[in-house]
XYZ file of N, CA and C in Angstrom:
261
model
N 2.957 -15.322 -5.014
C 3.684 -14.144 -5.437
C 5.189 -14.423 -5.431
N 5.669 -15.100 -4.416
C 7.097 -15.382 -4.338
C 7.538 -16.307 -5.472
N 6.689 -17.248 -5.851
C 7.053 -18.216 -6.878
C 7.223 -17.576 -8.249
N 6.535 -16.471 -8.492
C 6.595 -15.826 -9.804
C 7.991 -15.330 -10.150
N 8.776 -14.975 -9.137
C 10.103 -14.411 -9.392
C 11.198 -15.482 -9.384
N 10.875 -16.655 -8.862
C 11.854 -17.735 -8.755
C 11.798 -18.653 -9.972
N 12.876 -19.398 -10.207
C 12.850 -20.384 -11.301
C 11.738 -21.415 -11.055
N 11.236 -22.037 -12.118
C 10.109 -22.973 -11.984
C 10.366 -24.141 -11.030
N 11.608 -24.589 -10.935
C 11.907 -25.743 -10.086
C 12.258 -25.360 -8.644
N 12.251 -24.092 -8.325
C 12.595 -23.647 -6.964
C 11.458 -23.960 -5.999
N 11.838 -24.254 -4.773
C 10.846 -24.528 -3.738
C 11.004 -23.505 -2.623
N 9.891 -23.186 -1.993
C 9.884 -22.212 -0.899
C 9.394 -22.925 0.352
N 10.181 -22.850 1.401
C 9.789 -23.528 2.638
C 8.621 -22.811 3.303
N 7.901 -23.545 4.124
C 6.795 -22.946 4.876
C 7.312 -21.833 5.777
N 8.493 -22.034 6.339
C 9.091 -21.022 7.217
C 9.383 -19.735 6.446
N 9.886 -19.870 5.229
C 10.169 -18.685 4.405
C 8.877 -17.947 4.066
N 7.833 -18.693 3.730
C 6.536 -18.072 3.437
C 6.001 -17.334 4.660
N 6.115 -17.969 5.807
C 5.630 -17.354 7.046
C 6.432 -16.096 7.375
N 7.733 -16.153 7.188
C 8.587 -14.995 7.458
C 8.228 -13.830 6.541
N 8.007 -14.115 5.277
C 7.620 -13.056 4.335
C 6.264 -12.459 4.706
N 5.339 -13.306 5.156
C 4.026 -12.819 5.574
C 4.161 -11.896 6.783
N 5.001 -12.281 7.722
C 5.229 -11.448 8.906
C 5.871 -10.115 8.523
N 6.822 -10.153 7.603
C 7.473 -8.913 7.145
C 6.475 -7.998 6.441
N 5.638 -8.578 5.599
C 4.631 -7.779 4.892
C 3.653 -7.153 5.879
N 3.230 -7.924 6.859
C 2.305 -7.404 7.875
C 2.951 -6.281 8.675
N 4.207 -6.464 9.032
C 4.926 -5.436 9.790
C 5.081 -4.159 8.960
N 5.382 -4.308 7.681
C 5.519 -3.163 6.785
C 4.204 -2.394 6.700
N 3.106 -3.115 6.539
C 1.787 -2.477 6.463
C 1.488 -1.718 7.750
N 1.782 -2.322 8.886
C 1.558 -1.648 10.176
C 2.432 -0.403 10.301
N 3.674 -0.504 9.864
C 4.627 0.600 9.924
C 4.115 1.799 9.124
N 3.680 1.543 7.900
C 3.180 2.611 7.028
C 1.865 3.166 7.562
N 0.979 2.287 7.974
C -0.319 2.719 8.487
C -0.171 3.552 9.746
N 0.763 3.182 10.604
C 1.003 3.945 11.831
C 1.475 5.362 11.507
N 2.347 5.486 10.523
C 2.833 6.809 10.104
C 1.685 7.651 9.548
N 0.845 7.033 8.729
C -0.308 7.742 8.163
C -1.293 8.127 9.264
N -1.489 7.241 10.209
C -2.406 7.504 11.319
C -1.909 8.657 12.185
N -0.603 8.703 12.417
C -0.024 9.815 13.187
C -0.293 11.147 12.494
N -0.160 11.166 11.182
C -0.440 12.394 10.420
C -1.898 12.816 10.613
N -2.799 11.868 10.505
C -4.224 12.180 10.677
C -4.502 12.702 12.078
N -3.878 12.085 13.055
C -4.065 12.518 14.439
C -3.597 13.964 14.622
N -2.439 14.293 14.053
C -1.909 15.657 14.154
C -2.809 16.668 13.455
N -3.515 16.220 12.424
C -4.420 17.100 11.679
C -5.863 16.995 12.176
N -6.038 16.342 13.323
C -7.362 16.166 13.940
C -8.366 15.508 13.000
N -7.902 14.492 12.284
C -8.783 13.718 11.414
C -8.855 12.294 11.937
N -9.973 11.646 11.700
C -10.162 10.287 12.199
C -9.999 9.223 11.122
N -10.036 9.628 9.866
C -10.013 8.662 8.770
C -8.718 8.767 7.974
N -8.044 7.635 7.832
C -6.845 7.549 6.998
C -7.311 7.285 5.567
N -6.800 8.059 4.618
C -7.183 7.849 3.219
C -5.955 7.491 2.376
N -6.183 7.269 1.102
C -5.098 6.870 0.208
C -3.973 7.880 0.129
N -4.324 9.154 0.164
C -3.289 10.195 0.131
C -2.399 10.125 1.365
N -2.986 9.779 2.502
C -2.204 9.643 3.735
C -1.213 8.487 3.629
N -1.648 7.398 3.025
C -0.762 6.244 2.852
C 0.388 6.605 1.914
N 0.083 7.288 0.826
C 1.136 7.718 -0.109
C 2.111 8.661 0.574
N 1.583 9.588 1.370
C 2.443 10.512 2.110
C 3.342 9.740 3.071
N 2.762 8.762 3.774
C 3.533 7.976 4.737
C 4.649 7.211 4.039
N 4.351 6.611 2.899
C 5.386 5.892 2.153
C 6.540 6.820 1.803
N 6.224 8.000 1.323
C 7.251 8.976 0.968
C 8.011 9.442 2.202
N 7.291 9.719 3.257
C 7.889 10.190 4.505
C 8.871 9.174 5.082
N 8.574 7.901 4.876
C 9.415 6.832 5.409
C 10.541 6.431 4.457
N 10.645 7.135 3.322
C 11.739 6.870 2.395
C 11.407 5.893 1.283
N 10.148 5.548 1.145
C 9.725 4.630 0.091
C 9.112 5.412 -1.070
N 9.870 6.372 -1.584
C 9.373 7.253 -2.645
C 8.947 6.486 -3.893
N 9.680 5.440 -4.227
C 9.329 4.662 -5.412
C 7.932 4.056 -5.261
N 7.648 3.525 -4.088
C 6.312 2.975 -3.825
C 5.272 4.085 -3.812
N 5.630 5.199 -3.218
C 4.703 6.322 -3.108
C 4.291 6.823 -4.487
N 5.255 6.988 -5.372
C 4.960 7.465 -6.726
C 4.041 6.491 -7.462
N 4.336 5.207 -7.333
C 3.512 4.185 -7.979
C 2.101 4.183 -7.407
N 1.999 4.281 -6.085
C 0.686 4.288 -5.432
C -0.115 5.526 -5.820
N 0.538 6.673 -5.923
C -0.168 7.892 -6.328
C -0.740 7.756 -7.739
N 0.043 7.183 -8.631
C -0.436 6.954 -9.993
C -1.662 6.046 -9.970
N -1.575 4.960 -9.224
C -2.695 4.027 -9.115
C -3.904 4.702 -8.473
N -3.685 5.446 -7.414
C -4.773 6.111 -6.697
C -5.511 7.099 -7.600
N -4.772 7.876 -8.363
C -5.396 8.841 -9.276
C -6.218 8.122 -10.339
N -5.671 7.051 -10.878
C -6.406 6.280 -11.895
C -7.655 5.646 -11.287
N -7.528 5.109 -10.088
C -8.673 4.509 -9.394
C -9.786 5.533 -9.206
N -9.415 6.726 -8.787
C -10.413 7.776 -8.573
C -11.081 8.192 -9.885
N -10.313 8.233 -10.958
C -10.893 8.549 -12.268
C -11.939 7.511 -12.662
N -11.601 6.255 -12.487
C -12.521 5.173 -12.843
C -13.772 5.221 -11.976
N -13.605 5.473 -10.687
C -14.756 5.569 -9.787
C -15.674 6.725 -10.185
N -15.088 7.835 -10.585
C -15.882 8.984 -11.035
C -16.642 8.634 -12.312
N -15.979 7.963 -13.233
C -16.632 7.548 -14.479
C -17.795 6.604 -14.197
N -17.590 5.666 -13.295
C -18.662 4.724 -12.939
C -19.842 5.448 -12.311
N -19.554 6.375 -11.435
C -20.626 7.135 -10.777
C -21.410 7.947 -11.802
N -20.708 8.528 -12.760
C -21.371 9.316 -13.804
C -22.229 8.442 -14.717
N -21.784 7.236 -14.975
C -22.543 6.319 -15.824
C -23.822 5.844 -15.135
N -23.776 5.718 -13.817
C -24.935 5.232 -13.073
C -25.991 6.308 -12.876
N -25.615 7.568 -12.999
C -26.596 8.643 -12.785
C -27.189 9.156 -14.063
């Protein structure tokens, strides 16, 4: 993923790759923790896609939240279509 944005002759050190992986993991934990807190306050045990979108927005990542909501709605439409085709 990192190579796609860099010039073809650019090289990425193992340390840089590891650092990016750690940052991505930390970001995921950060967002998931926020979504989990919301579920806990609402006495729910399951975090869903809407909770993740809410958490992204709540944490100031509105651009990501909007994109994720669009994807989530489309995903649900496709899943509904597949279910209807199978029945």
